[in-house]
mmCIF file of C-alpha atoms in Angstrom:
data_model
loop_
_atom_site.group_PDB
_atom_site.id
_atom_site.type_symbol
_atom_site.label_atom_id
_atom_site.label_comp_id
_atom_site.label_asym_id
_atom_site.label_seq_id
_atom_site.Cartn_x
_atom_site.Cartn_y
_atom_site.Cartn_z
ATOM 1 C CA MET A 30 13.122 -45.254 -26.271
ATOM 2 C CA ARG A 31 10.298 -44.270 -23.931
ATOM 3 C CA GLU A 32 11.121 -40.557 -24.310
ATOM 4 C CA ASP A 33 11.063 -40.897 -28.124
ATOM 5 C CA ARG A 34 7.581 -42.424 -27.998
ATOM 6 C CA LEU A 35 6.338 -39.588 -25.819
ATOM 7 C CA ALA A 36 7.976 -36.798 -27.862
ATOM 8 C CA SER A 37 5.604 -34.290 -29.454
ATOM 9 C CA PRO A 38 5.265 -34.359 -33.260
ATOM 10 C CA THR A 39 7.595 -31.919 -35.042
ATOM 11 C CA LEU A 40 7.547 -29.886 -38.243
ATOM 12 C CA GLU A 41 9.661 -32.625 -39.786
ATOM 13 C CA ASP A 42 6.967 -35.191 -38.977
ATOM 14 C CA VAL A 43 4.348 -33.014 -40.656
ATOM 15 C CA ALA A 44 6.611 -32.481 -43.685
ATOM 16 C CA ARG A 45 7.102 -36.237 -44.108
ATOM 17 C CA ALA A 46 3.375 -36.909 -43.805
ATOM 18 C CA ALA A 47 2.538 -34.158 -46.310
ATOM 19 C CA GLY A 48 5.374 -34.959 -48.714
ATOM 20 C CA VAL A 49 6.669 -31.377 -48.705
ATOM 21 C CA SER A 50 9.643 -29.531 -47.267
ATOM 22 C CA ARG A 51 9.935 -28.351 -43.677
ATOM 23 C CA ALA A 52 10.079 -24.767 -44.980
ATOM 24 C CA THR A 53 6.731 -25.203 -46.768
ATOM 25 C CA VAL A 54 5.130 -26.551 -43.609
ATOM 26 C CA SER A 55 6.505 -23.579 -41.672
ATOM 27 C CA ARG A 56 5.045 -21.123 -44.181
ATOM 28 C CA VAL A 57 1.594 -22.721 -43.955
ATOM 29 C CA ILE A 58 1.657 -22.897 -40.151
ATOM 30 C CA ASN A 59 2.716 -19.250 -39.897
ATOM 31 C CA GLY A 60 0.091 -18.083 -42.388
ATOM 32 C CA ILE A 61 2.607 -16.815 -44.927
ATOM 33 C CA ARG A 62 1.108 -16.253 -48.373
ATOM 34 C CA ASN A 63 2.139 -17.647 -51.773
ATOM 35 C CA VAL A 64 1.617 -21.306 -50.921
ATOM 36 C CA ASP A 65 -0.573 -23.214 -53.352
ATOM 37 C CA PRO A 66 -4.061 -23.771 -51.815
ATOM 38 C CA GLU A 67 -3.906 -27.524 -52.495
ATOM 39 C CA ILE A 68 -0.564 -27.754 -50.724
ATOM 40 C CA GLN A 69 -1.983 -25.725 -47.810
ATOM 41 C CA GLU A 70 -4.836 -28.212 -47.468
ATOM 42 C CA THR A 71 -2.425 -31.164 -47.654
ATOM 43 C CA VAL A 72 -0.334 -29.633 -44.873
ATOM 44 C CA ARG A 73 -3.413 -28.970 -42.719
ATOM 45 C CA GLN A 74 -4.488 -32.593 -43.094
ATOM 46 C CA ALA A 75 -0.993 -33.741 -42.163
ATOM 47 C CA VAL A 76 -1.011 -31.475 -39.108
ATOM 48 C CA ALA A 77 -4.254 -33.092 -37.959
ATOM 49 C CA ALA A 78 -3.048 -36.604 -38.796
ATOM 50 C CA VAL A 79 0.221 -36.453 -36.831
ATOM 51 C CA GLY A 80 -1.215 -34.344 -34.008
ATOM 52 C CA TYR A 81 1.235 -31.478 -34.399
ATOM 53 C CA VAL A 82 0.614 -28.495 -32.092
ATOM 54 C CA PRO A 83 2.396 -25.281 -33.123
ATOM 55 C CA ASN A 84 4.454 -23.416 -30.535
ATOM 56 C CA ARG A 85 2.281 -20.333 -30.174
ATOM 57 C CA ALA A 86 4.880 -18.278 -28.327
ATOM 58 C CA ALA A 87 7.527 -18.871 -30.987
ATOM 59 C CA ARG A 88 5.086 -18.223 -33.797
ATOM 60 C CA SER A 89 3.938 -14.990 -32.196
ATOM 61 C CA LEU A 90 7.517 -13.718 -32.094
ATOM 62 C CA VAL A 91 7.942 -14.492 -35.798
ATOM 63 C CA THR A 92 4.597 -13.240 -37.084
ATOM 64 C CA GLY A 93 3.527 -10.601 -34.578
ATOM 65 C CA LYS A 94 0.186 -12.417 -34.317
ATOM 66 C CA THR A 95 -1.576 -13.810 -31.241
ATOM 67 C CA GLY A 96 -2.758 -17.023 -32.891
ATOM 68 C CA SER A 97 -6.294 -16.408 -31.604
ATOM 69 C CA ILE A 98 -9.479 -15.035 -33.100
ATOM 70 C CA ALA A 99 -12.740 -14.065 -31.422
ATOM 71 C CA LEU A 100 -16.187 -15.451 -32.159
ATOM 72 C CA VAL A 101 -18.531 -12.685 -31.076
ATOM 73 C CA VAL A 102 -22.259 -13.366 -30.687
ATOM 74 C CA SER A 103 -24.010 -10.021 -30.471
ATOM 75 C CA GLY A 104 -27.701 -9.737 -29.729
ATOM 76 C CA ALA A 105 -30.394 -8.975 -27.258
ATOM 77 C CA GLY A 106 -31.867 -11.082 -24.456
ATOM 78 C CA GLN A 107 -33.718 -13.946 -26.123
ATOM 79 C CA PHE A 108 -30.828 -14.796 -28.451
ATOM 80 C CA PHE A 109 -28.226 -14.483 -25.707
ATOM 81 C CA ALA A 110 -30.077 -17.059 -23.629
ATOM 82 C CA ARG A 111 -30.153 -19.506 -26.549
ATOM 83 C CA VAL A 112 -26.435 -19.528 -27.445
ATOM 84 C CA PHE A 113 -25.795 -22.801 -25.615
ATOM 85 C CA THR A 114 -29.098 -24.521 -26.502
ATOM 86 C CA ASP A 115 -29.877 -23.579 -30.130
ATOM 87 C CA PRO A 116 -28.414 -26.094 -32.648
ATOM 88 C CA PHE A 117 -27.513 -23.175 -34.931
ATOM 89 C CA PHE A 118 -24.809 -21.783 -32.658
ATOM 90 C CA GLY A 119 -23.281 -25.208 -32.075
ATOM 91 C CA ARG A 120 -23.017 -25.684 -35.834
ATOM 92 C CA VAL A 121 -21.274 -22.310 -36.186
ATOM 93 C CA VAL A 122 -18.659 -23.265 -33.584
ATOM 94 C CA THR A 123 -18.166 -26.696 -35.174
ATOM 95 C CA GLY A 124 -17.523 -25.209 -38.603
ATOM 96 C CA ILE A 125 -15.110 -22.540 -37.392
ATOM 97 C CA SER A 126 -13.137 -24.677 -34.969
ATOM 98 C CA GLY A 127 -12.883 -27.519 -37.483
ATOM 99 C CA HIS A 128 -10.982 -25.209 -39.822
ATOM 100 C CA LEU A 129 -8.876 -23.465 -37.168
ATOM 101 C CA ARG A 130 -7.829 -26.412 -35.014
ATOM 102 C CA PRO A 131 -5.383 -28.012 -37.485
ATOM 103 C CA LEU A 132 -3.709 -24.604 -37.874
ATOM 104 C CA GLY A 133 -3.216 -24.170 -34.140
ATOM 105 C CA VAL A 134 -5.443 -21.074 -34.104
ATOM 106 C CA HIS A 135 -7.493 -20.667 -30.928
ATOM 107 C CA LEU A 136 -11.102 -19.489 -30.758
ATOM 108 C CA VAL A 137 -12.226 -17.063 -28.033
ATOM 109 C CA LEU A 138 -16.001 -16.915 -27.490
ATOM 110 C CA MET A 139 -17.381 -13.500 -26.555
ATOM 111 C CA LEU A 140 -21.053 -12.755 -25.818
ATOM 112 C CA ALA A 141 -22.257 -9.196 -26.347
ATOM 113 C CA GLU A 142 -25.850 -9.087 -25.173
ATOM 114 C CA ALA A 143 -25.930 -5.407 -24.136
ATOM 115 C CA ALA A 144 -24.147 -2.080 -24.590
ATOM 116 C CA ASP A 145 -21.581 -2.656 -21.830
ATOM 117 C CA ALA A 146 -20.666 -6.069 -23.222
ATOM 118 C CA ARG A 147 -20.301 -4.608 -26.719
ATOM 119 C CA ALA A 148 -17.946 -1.967 -25.312
ATOM 120 C CA GLN A 149 -15.847 -4.733 -23.734
ATOM 121 C CA VAL A 150 -15.609 -6.481 -27.107
ATOM 122 C CA VAL A 151 -14.445 -3.273 -28.774
ATOM 123 C CA ASP A 152 -11.806 -2.713 -26.070
ATOM 124 C CA TYR A 153 -10.620 -6.331 -26.279
ATOM 125 C CA LEU A 154 -10.045 -6.062 -30.017
ATOM 126 C CA ARG A 155 -8.531 -2.585 -29.723
ATOM 127 C CA GLN A 156 -5.930 -3.921 -27.279
ATOM 128 C CA GLY A 157 -4.893 -6.626 -29.756
ATOM 129 C CA HIS A 158 -5.741 -9.679 -27.658
ATOM 130 C CA VAL A 159 -6.900 -11.445 -30.838
ATOM 131 C CA ASP A 160 -5.962 -11.100 -34.497
ATOM 132 C CA GLY A 161 -9.530 -10.601 -35.737
ATOM 133 C CA ALA A 162 -13.154 -11.514 -35.161
ATOM 134 C CA ILE A 163 -16.021 -13.482 -36.630
ATOM 135 C CA LEU A 164 -19.256 -11.709 -35.739
ATOM 136 C CA VAL A 165 -22.711 -13.267 -35.469
ATOM 137 C CA SER A 166 -25.160 -10.383 -35.141
ATOM 138 C CA THR A 167 -28.744 -11.347 -34.389
ATOM 139 C CA HIS A 168 -30.780 -8.210 -35.003
ATOM 140 C CA ALA A 169 -30.909 -5.404 -37.543
ATOM 141 C CA GLU A 170 -30.303 -2.526 -35.112
ATOM 142 C CA ASP A 171 -27.116 -4.009 -33.639
ATOM 143 C CA PRO A 172 -24.455 -1.241 -33.649
ATOM 144 C CA LEU A 173 -21.505 -3.628 -33.198
ATOM 145 C CA PRO A 174 -20.803 -4.392 -36.895
ATOM 146 C CA ALA A 175 -20.375 -0.689 -37.670
ATOM 147 C CA GLN A 176 -18.324 -0.165 -34.488
ATOM 148 C CA LEU A 177 -15.873 -2.905 -35.454
ATOM 149 C CA VAL A 178 -15.595 -1.621 -39.017
ATOM 150 C CA GLU A 179 -14.721 1.814 -37.624
ATOM 151 C CA LEU A 180 -12.190 0.266 -35.231
ATOM 152 C CA GLY A 181 -10.447 -1.453 -38.118
ATOM 153 C CA PRO A 182 -9.424 -5.014 -37.102
ATOM 154 C CA PRO A 183 -10.054 -7.885 -39.546
ATOM 155 C CA VAL A 184 -13.722 -8.855 -39.177
ATOM 156 C CA VAL A 185 -16.040 -11.228 -41.033
ATOM 157 C CA LEU A 186 -19.801 -11.165 -40.485
ATOM 158 C CA PHE A 187 -22.176 -14.121 -40.514
ATOM 159 C CA ALA A 188 -25.010 -13.032 -42.860
ATOM 160 C CA ARG A 189 -25.421 -9.897 -44.910
ATOM 161 C CA PRO A 190 -25.311 -6.717 -42.822
ATOM 162 C CA ALA A 191 -28.620 -4.955 -42.286
ATOM 163 C CA GLN A 192 -26.986 -1.642 -43.189
ATOM 164 C CA PRO A 193 -24.547 -1.070 -46.082
ATOM 165 C CA ILE A 194 -21.115 -1.123 -44.422
ATOM 166 C CA ARG A 195 -17.675 -2.187 -45.677
ATOM 167 C CA ILE A 196 -17.416 -5.637 -44.121
ATOM 168 C CA SER A 197 -16.835 -9.107 -45.556
ATOM 169 C CA TYR A 198 -19.654 -11.552 -44.953
ATOM 170 C CA VAL A 199 -20.836 -15.083 -45.673
ATOM 171 C CA ASP A 200 -24.514 -15.882 -46.149
ATOM 172 C CA VAL A 201 -26.993 -18.274 -47.714
ATOM 173 C CA ALA A 202 -29.534 -17.321 -50.375
ATOM 174 C CA HIS A 203 -32.495 -17.175 -47.980
ATOM 175 C CA SER A 204 -35.067 -16.151 -50.586
ATOM 176 C CA ALA A 205 -34.010 -18.971 -52.882
ATOM 177 C CA GLY A 206 -34.430 -21.443 -50.017
ATOM 178 C CA ALA A 207 -37.907 -20.162 -49.258
ATOM 179 C CA ARG A 208 -38.808 -20.542 -52.940
ATOM 180 C CA LEU A 209 -37.732 -24.186 -52.766
ATOM 181 C CA ALA A 210 -40.153 -24.683 -49.873
ATOM 182 C CA ALA A 211 -43.014 -22.959 -51.710
ATOM 183 C CA ASP A 212 -42.440 -24.890 -54.931
ATOM 184 C CA HIS A 213 -42.369 -28.175 -53.003
ATOM 185 C CA LEU A 214 -45.634 -27.504 -51.171
ATOM 186 C CA ILE A 215 -47.360 -26.447 -54.392
ATOM 187 C CA GLY A 216 -45.952 -29.517 -56.123
ATOM 188 C CA LEU A 217 -47.633 -31.642 -53.468
ATOM 189 C CA GLY A 218 -50.975 -30.048 -54.402
ATOM 190 C CA ARG A 219 -51.352 -27.959 -51.236
ATOM 191 C CA GLU A 220 -53.784 -25.085 -51.732
ATOM 192 C CA ARG A 221 -54.168 -23.434 -48.299
ATOM 193 C CA VAL A 222 -50.614 -22.716 -47.230
ATOM 194 C CA ALA A 223 -49.458 -20.656 -44.237
ATOM 195 C CA THR A 224 -46.089 -19.676 -42.822
ATOM 196 C CA ILE A 225 -44.444 -19.033 -39.466
ATOM 197 C CA SER A 226 -41.689 -16.444 -39.832
ATOM 198 C CA GLY A 227 -38.735 -15.701 -37.618
ATOM 199 C CA PRO A 228 -38.419 -12.339 -35.808
ATOM 200 C CA LEU A 229 -39.096 -9.551 -38.267
ATOM 201 C CA ASP A 230 -36.150 -7.482 -36.997
ATOM 202 C CA VAL A 231 -33.783 -10.178 -38.279
ATOM 203 C CA PRO A 232 -32.849 -9.665 -41.959
ATOM 204 C CA ALA A 233 -32.723 -13.409 -42.677
ATOM 205 C CA SER A 234 -36.308 -13.795 -41.404
ATOM 206 C CA LEU A 235 -37.524 -11.029 -43.687
ATOM 207 C CA GLU A 236 -35.748 -12.545 -46.688
ATOM 208 C CA ARG A 237 -37.246 -15.973 -46.043
ATOM 209 C CA LEU A 238 -40.726 -14.521 -45.563
ATOM 210 C CA SER A 239 -40.603 -12.278 -48.629
ATOM 211 C CA GLY A 240 -39.086 -15.048 -50.754
ATOM 212 C CA PHE A 241 -41.834 -17.453 -49.712
ATOM 213 C CA ARG A 242 -44.618 -14.953 -50.342
ATOM 214 C CA GLU A 243 -43.201 -14.006 -53.732
ATOM 215 C CA ALA A 244 -42.928 -17.640 -54.795
ATOM 216 C CA MET A 245 -46.466 -18.366 -53.611
ATOM 217 C CA ALA A 246 -47.722 -15.307 -55.521
ATOM 218 C CA ARG A 247 -46.101 -16.647 -58.675
ATOM 219 C CA HIS A 248 -48.150 -19.796 -58.129
ATOM 220 C CA GLY A 249 -51.336 -17.695 -57.892
ATOM 221 C CA HIS A 250 -51.614 -17.518 -54.099
ATOM 222 C CA ALA A 251 -52.231 -13.851 -53.368
ATOM 223 C CA PHE A 252 -52.679 -14.315 -49.608
ATOM 224 C CA VAL A 253 -50.493 -16.409 -47.322
ATOM 225 C CA PRO A 254 -51.421 -16.310 -43.608
ATOM 226 C CA SER A 255 -48.360 -15.562 -41.493
ATOM 227 C CA VAL A 256 -47.539 -15.497 -37.779
ATOM 228 C CA GLU A 257 -44.259 -14.209 -36.361
ATOM 229 C CA GLY A 258 -42.188 -16.490 -34.138
ATOM 230 C CA ASN A 259 -38.738 -16.080 -32.574
ATOM 231 C CA PHE A 260 -36.883 -19.177 -33.816
ATOM 232 C CA THR A 261 -37.766 -21.290 -30.728
ATOM 233 C CA GLN A 262 -39.890 -24.428 -30.501
ATOM 234 C CA GLU A 263 -42.205 -22.690 -28.041
ATOM 235 C CA SER A 264 -42.849 -19.821 -30.446
ATOM 236 C CA GLY A 265 -43.657 -22.350 -33.164
ATOM 237 C CA GLU A 266 -46.200 -23.953 -30.869
ATOM 238 C CA ARG A 267 -47.852 -20.610 -30.101
ATOM 239 C CA ALA A 268 -47.884 -19.601 -33.763
ATOM 240 C CA MET A 269 -49.451 -22.887 -34.854
ATOM 241 C CA GLU A 270 -52.160 -22.604 -32.204
ATOM 242 C CA ARG A 271 -53.039 -19.198 -33.634
ATOM 243 C CA LEU A 272 -52.952 -20.378 -37.248
ATOM 244 C CA LEU A 273 -55.232 -23.335 -36.537
ATOM 245 C CA ALA A 274 -57.640 -21.077 -34.636
ATOM 246 C CA GLU A 275 -57.792 -18.484 -37.415
ATOM 247 C CA HIS A 276 -57.288 -20.736 -40.454
ATOM 248 C CA PRO A 277 -58.352 -24.272 -39.456
ATOM 249 C CA ASP A 278 -58.329 -25.513 -43.069
ATOM 250 C CA ILE A 279 -54.600 -24.976 -43.793
ATOM 251 C CA ASP A 280 -53.002 -27.943 -45.537
ATOM 252 C CA GLY A 281 -49.396 -26.726 -45.871
ATOM 253 C CA LEU A 282 -46.917 -24.862 -43.682
ATOM 254 C CA PHE A 283 -43.493 -23.323 -44.132
ATOM 255 C CA ALA A 284 -41.680 -22.517 -40.879
ATOM 256 C CA GLY A 285 -38.716 -20.130 -40.873
ATOM 257 C CA ASN A 286 -36.520 -22.612 -38.993
ATOM 258 C CA ASP A 287 -36.606 -26.226 -37.838
ATOM 259 C CA LEU A 288 -37.262 -25.521 -34.158
ATOM 260 C CA MET A 289 -40.425 -23.577 -34.996
ATOM 261 C CA ALA A 290 -41.446 -26.335 -37.405
ATOM 262 C CA GLN A 291 -40.957 -28.866 -34.610
ATOM 263 C CA GLY A 292 -43.259 -26.876 -32.342
ATOM 264 C CA ALA A 293 -45.828 -26.549 -35.134
ATOM 265 C CA LEU A 294 -45.804 -30.308 -35.718
ATOM 266 C CA ILE A 295 -46.455 -31.020 -32.054
ATOM 267 C CA VAL A 296 -49.437 -28.667 -31.929
ATOM 268 C CA ALA A 297 -50.900 -29.820 -35.240
ATOM 269 C CA GLN A 298 -50.798 -33.438 -34.100
ATOM 270 C CA SER A 299 -52.318 -32.521 -30.737
ATOM 271 C CA HIS A 300 -55.272 -31.124 -32.704
ATOM 272 C CA GLY A 301 -55.673 -34.395 -34.566
ATOM 273 C CA ARG A 302 -53.996 -33.298 -37.792
ATOM 274 C CA ARG A 303 -51.990 -35.964 -39.583
ATOM 275 C CA ILE A 304 -48.565 -35.059 -40.942
ATOM 276 C CA PRO A 305 -48.228 -34.924 -43.925
ATOM 277 C CA GLU A 306 -51.675 -36.193 -44.952
ATOM 278 C CA ASP A 307 -53.599 -33.239 -43.471
ATOM 279 C CA ILE A 308 -50.797 -30.662 -43.218
ATOM 280 C CA ALA A 309 -47.467 -30.860 -45.035
ATOM 281 C CA VAL A 310 -44.716 -29.087 -43.090
ATOM 282 C CA VAL A 311 -41.392 -27.718 -44.371
ATOM 283 C CA GLY A 312 -38.711 -26.131 -42.176
ATOM 284 C CA PHE A 313 -35.464 -24.273 -42.769
ATOM 285 C CA ASP A 314 -31.942 -25.158 -41.515
ATOM 286 C CA ASP A 315 -31.616 -28.965 -41.624
ATOM 287 C CA SER A 316 -30.497 -28.928 -37.995
ATOM 288 C CA SER A 317 -30.649 -31.761 -35.473
ATOM 289 C CA ALA A 318 -34.216 -30.662 -34.710
ATOM 290 C CA ALA A 319 -35.284 -31.818 -38.190
ATOM 291 C CA LEU A 320 -34.409 -35.418 -37.382
ATOM 292 C CA ALA A 321 -35.952 -35.158 -33.922
ATOM 293 C CA CYS A 322 -39.354 -34.396 -35.470
ATOM 294 C CA ARG A 323 -41.923 -37.146 -35.845
ATOM 295 C CA PRO A 324 -42.239 -37.641 -38.738
ATOM 296 C CA PRO A 325 -38.733 -36.437 -39.764
ATOM 297 C CA LEU A 326 -38.875 -32.949 -41.189
ATOM 298 C CA THR A 327 -38.571 -31.924 -44.829
ATOM 299 C CA THR A 328 -36.432 -28.812 -44.691
ATOM 300 C CA VAL A 329 -34.279 -26.345 -46.584
ATOM 301 C CA ARG A 330 -30.631 -27.085 -45.830
ATOM 302 C CA HIS A 331 -28.778 -24.073 -44.417
ATOM 303 C CA PRO A 332 -25.095 -25.144 -44.789
ATOM 304 C CA VAL A 333 -24.014 -23.517 -41.518
ATOM 305 C CA GLU A 334 -20.891 -25.644 -40.964
ATOM 306 C CA ASP A 335 -19.586 -24.964 -44.474
ATOM 307 C CA MET A 336 -20.407 -21.271 -44.172
ATOM 308 C CA SER A 337 -18.651 -21.059 -40.817
ATOM 309 C CA ALA A 338 -15.521 -22.727 -42.171
ATOM 310 C CA GLU A 339 -15.582 -20.245 -45.048
ATOM 311 C CA MET A 340 -15.798 -17.373 -42.553
ATOM 312 C CA ALA A 341 -12.689 -18.712 -40.826
ATOM 313 C CA ARG A 342 -10.831 -19.000 -44.145
ATOM 314 C CA LEU A 343 -11.891 -15.510 -45.152
ATOM 315 C CA LEU A 344 -10.889 -13.995 -41.810
ATOM 316 C CA LEU A 345 -7.451 -15.607 -41.936
ATOM 317 C CA ALA A 346 -7.004 -14.187 -45.439
ATOM 318 C CA HIS A 347 -7.817 -10.691 -44.116
ATOM 319 C CA ILE A 348 -5.366 -11.191 -41.236
ATOM 320 C CA GLN A 349 -2.611 -12.302 -43.596
ATOM 321 C CA GLU A 350 -3.303 -9.504 -46.087
ATOM 322 C CA PRO A 351 -4.174 -6.221 -44.340
ATOM 323 C CA GLY A 352 -6.139 -3.958 -46.639
ATOM 324 C CA ARG A 353 -7.599 -6.873 -48.563
ATOM 325 C CA ARG A 354 -10.794 -5.937 -50.426
ATOM 326 C CA VAL A 355 -13.989 -6.819 -48.570
ATOM 327 C CA THR A 356 -15.926 -9.610 -50.191
ATOM 328 C CA SER A 357 -19.088 -11.673 -49.881
ATOM 329 C CA VAL A 358 -19.652 -15.412 -50.267
ATOM 330 C CA ILE A 359 -23.208 -16.641 -50.838
ATOM 331 C CA PHE A 360 -24.060 -20.331 -50.458
ATOM 332 C CA GLU A 361 -26.948 -21.955 -52.298
ATOM 333 C CA PRO A 362 -29.553 -23.878 -50.266
ATOM 334 C CA ASP A 363 -30.919 -27.349 -51.020
ATOM 335 C CA LEU A 364 -34.226 -28.993 -50.187
ATOM 336 C CA VAL A 365 -33.913 -32.137 -48.043
ATOM 337 C CA VAL A 366 -37.092 -34.170 -48.515
ATOM 338 C CA ARG A 367 -38.183 -36.366 -45.618
ATOM 339 C CA GLN A 368 -41.577 -37.599 -44.388
ATOM 340 C CA SER A 369 -43.265 -34.378 -43.181
ATOM 341 C CA ALA A 370 -43.926 -33.077 -46.716
#
């Protein structure tokens, strides 16, 4: 009796929990196509519920797959240092692993902060240690997306590529999110609005900045003061110091992410500005930093967890169907209104 209680859950246990046959469970676990998506989701939930762990060695013999995929974060210095501290990267991992874990697929984290590290990533994928890769590339001149496309393994990119290459990607409508921020600030009656952008070599930063400026122009604001930050709280503090020195009468601010907005709030309040009475502040991301702000931050929700899960689904589809057409999935942002604006 004791051995029975300690026995690992089996395919039969999953099948009973899901209300399907053992063969159907096996097809879902092994990534075989032609299983109804609703049934796949039911099986995944049953896998999680009973705690079933697939036998990776046996599955590899059947499928020729490793059962692992790589999450590659490619970027220069400042971004590399932030991988373990920026809420954004934690949300990416949460979204991906939440989809992969019930399927028994393992995630291998690889950091490519320089040319030698990028070469190691290329070699790792070339040698077949993983079945594919999800790539987070943090600057426009990064050569790794094109290198992986040329190499040929299944790859999905977080955010639209800076250069037109044949790669599937998942993104959010950055310009639309920035327009939500502009419309909200104008709706509050703010007339002297400024913005803190992210790094201008990051495509998402440019889209948010241009979308905000275009929306403000449509409201009759021909000039919007702007200072470049680098997505950190410290850069938001420096940018706000400069804005208040050069434009002390600003009454509204859009920051390109929540961490920069948090820094801007701290500086504005240190200069005696009340939030939102004197300056209304809107961020972008809806990360944990938004709730850490005092007052809590109004922000554009960047659905990172949902996007990351979609990247995992899309990558597995490419792995299961070699030669599958590249595709893009664009998520729509929402405005989350709190006390800062």
